[in-house]
Amino acid sequence: MNVLNIDVPSALVSHWRGWLAPAQQPFFLTEGETQTLGLGSVPRDNAALTPELRDTFTLWSVRPAAERVVWLSPAQWTALPPRVSRDLLRAQVRHGRGNVPLGRQYRDLRPGLPVGRFLWLREDLTAEVLTRLVAQDAVSCQRAEVPEAVWHAAEDRLPGARALAGTFPAGSAGNCFGTVMGAAGVPGAAHTWIQREPFEAFLAARTRRGGQDDQPGTRLIWRSRDGLVQHAAVTLGGGWALHKPAQTWWTPRVVLPVGQLKRHSRTRGQRLTRATLI
């Protein structure tokens, strides 16, 4: 399967289906909502989600007031009275949970889906549906357009860049900082959710301030007004750059022209700085 100009291994596609349609799904509710709907729940603090499910259900966006979690299997979901399932889906949208798709966005690919909100079944997640879902709001990778001479010139400074370029992560591990460090050859970094502190330590030890966008190894670093690093990319030379736009499992490591990458990464209140690998 090819998504965003990236070949996706069949084993990873199978994982995607499992993360989007797991054996049990969490539904986030307030205490009052669980009582109104008559559903058993556990405290949200006790609900252990894998990193992949954390991403799938956008746990970081769920309102703090939704402090209870209801776990339901597909069979339990199907057995709910229509009013309860409808109210439950509305509550998930209201509380900020992800993975509550609109059927109308996929009915041309999967006839028979509801028009409104629903939950995925694994059989609904065909290659065409997954391609549209993952590619939504994303930018296609242009790795194939990079001349061989650019890769060759970047190899000494960026020994890990070529292997990372145009790949999806194996799960919810690896972010923009890890991608930049992994491109520089730091072992394991590309597959780790690197926090700000180790990334800043990497910048302090391995880079100097400034750099040119047309040269390999320039770190493009976006900082918020408080000085905290928010995003990072690295130039490959010849007008190309590599980054991972977000930490989620559906976000690939893409190669883009430097100008396009900078426009895509621009965020109000953040300032772009540069550092060169030494």
mmCIF file of N, CA and C in Angstrom, residues 39 72-82 84-85:
data_model
loop_
_atom_site.group_PDB
_atom_site.id
_atom_site.type_symbol
_atom_site.label_atom_id
_atom_site.label_comp_id
_atom_site.label_asym_id
_atom_site.label_seq_id
_atom_site.Cartn_x
_atom_site.Cartn_y
_atom_site.Cartn_z
ATOM 1 N N LEU A 39 -23.835 3.370 32.488
ATOM 2 C CA LEU A 39 -22.679 2.584 32.045
ATOM 3 C C LEU A 39 -21.655 2.462 33.158
ATOM 4 N N LEU A 72 -15.496 -0.549 26.003
ATOM 5 C CA LEU A 72 -16.482 -1.362 25.305
ATOM 6 C C LEU A 72 -15.842 -2.108 24.146
ATOM 7 N N SER A 73 -16.213 -3.372 24.026
ATOM 8 C CA SER A 73 -15.816 -4.161 22.867
ATOM 9 C C SER A 73 -16.789 -3.881 21.734
ATOM 10 N N PRO A 74 -16.468 -4.274 20.494
ATOM 11 C CA PRO A 74 -17.428 -4.094 19.406
ATOM 12 C C PRO A 74 -18.774 -4.745 19.686
ATOM 13 N N ALA A 75 -18.768 -5.927 20.297
ATOM 14 C CA ALA A 75 -20.039 -6.600 20.606
ATOM 15 C C ALA A 75 -20.834 -5.814 21.641
ATOM 16 N N GLN A 76 -20.149 -5.281 22.647
ATOM 17 C CA GLN A 76 -20.847 -4.484 23.663
ATOM 18 C C GLN A 76 -21.381 -3.191 23.059
ATOM 19 N N TRP A 77 -20.622 -2.623 22.156
ATOM 20 C CA TRP A 77 -21.074 -1.399 21.488
ATOM 21 C C TRP A 77 -22.334 -1.670 20.677
ATOM 22 N N THR A 78 -22.336 -2.738 19.911
ATOM 23 C CA THR A 78 -23.483 -3.079 19.080
ATOM 24 C C THR A 78 -24.731 -3.350 19.915
ATOM 25 N N ALA A 79 -24.536 -3.855 21.126
ATOM 26 C CA ALA A 79 -25.660 -4.205 21.987
ATOM 27 C C ALA A 79 -26.289 -2.999 22.691
ATOM 28 N N LEU A 80 -25.652 -1.848 22.620
ATOM 29 C CA LEU A 80 -26.199 -0.664 23.297
ATOM 30 C C LEU A 80 -27.488 -0.204 22.625
ATOM 31 N N PRO A 81 -28.434 0.323 23.385
ATOM 32 C CA PRO A 81 -29.612 0.950 22.767
ATOM 33 C C PRO A 81 -29.171 2.107 21.872
ATOM 34 N N PRO A 82 -29.838 2.332 20.749
ATOM 35 C CA PRO A 82 -29.427 3.401 19.822
ATOM 36 C C PRO A 82 -29.284 4.764 20.493
ATOM 37 N N VAL A 84 -28.391 5.425 23.562
ATOM 38 C CA VAL A 84 -27.179 5.447 24.372
ATOM 39 C C VAL A 84 -25.938 5.570 23.485
ATOM 40 N N SER A 85 -25.870 4.785 22.410
ATOM 41 C CA SER A 85 -24.705 4.869 21.529
ATOM 42 C C SER A 85 -24.615 6.239 20.872
#
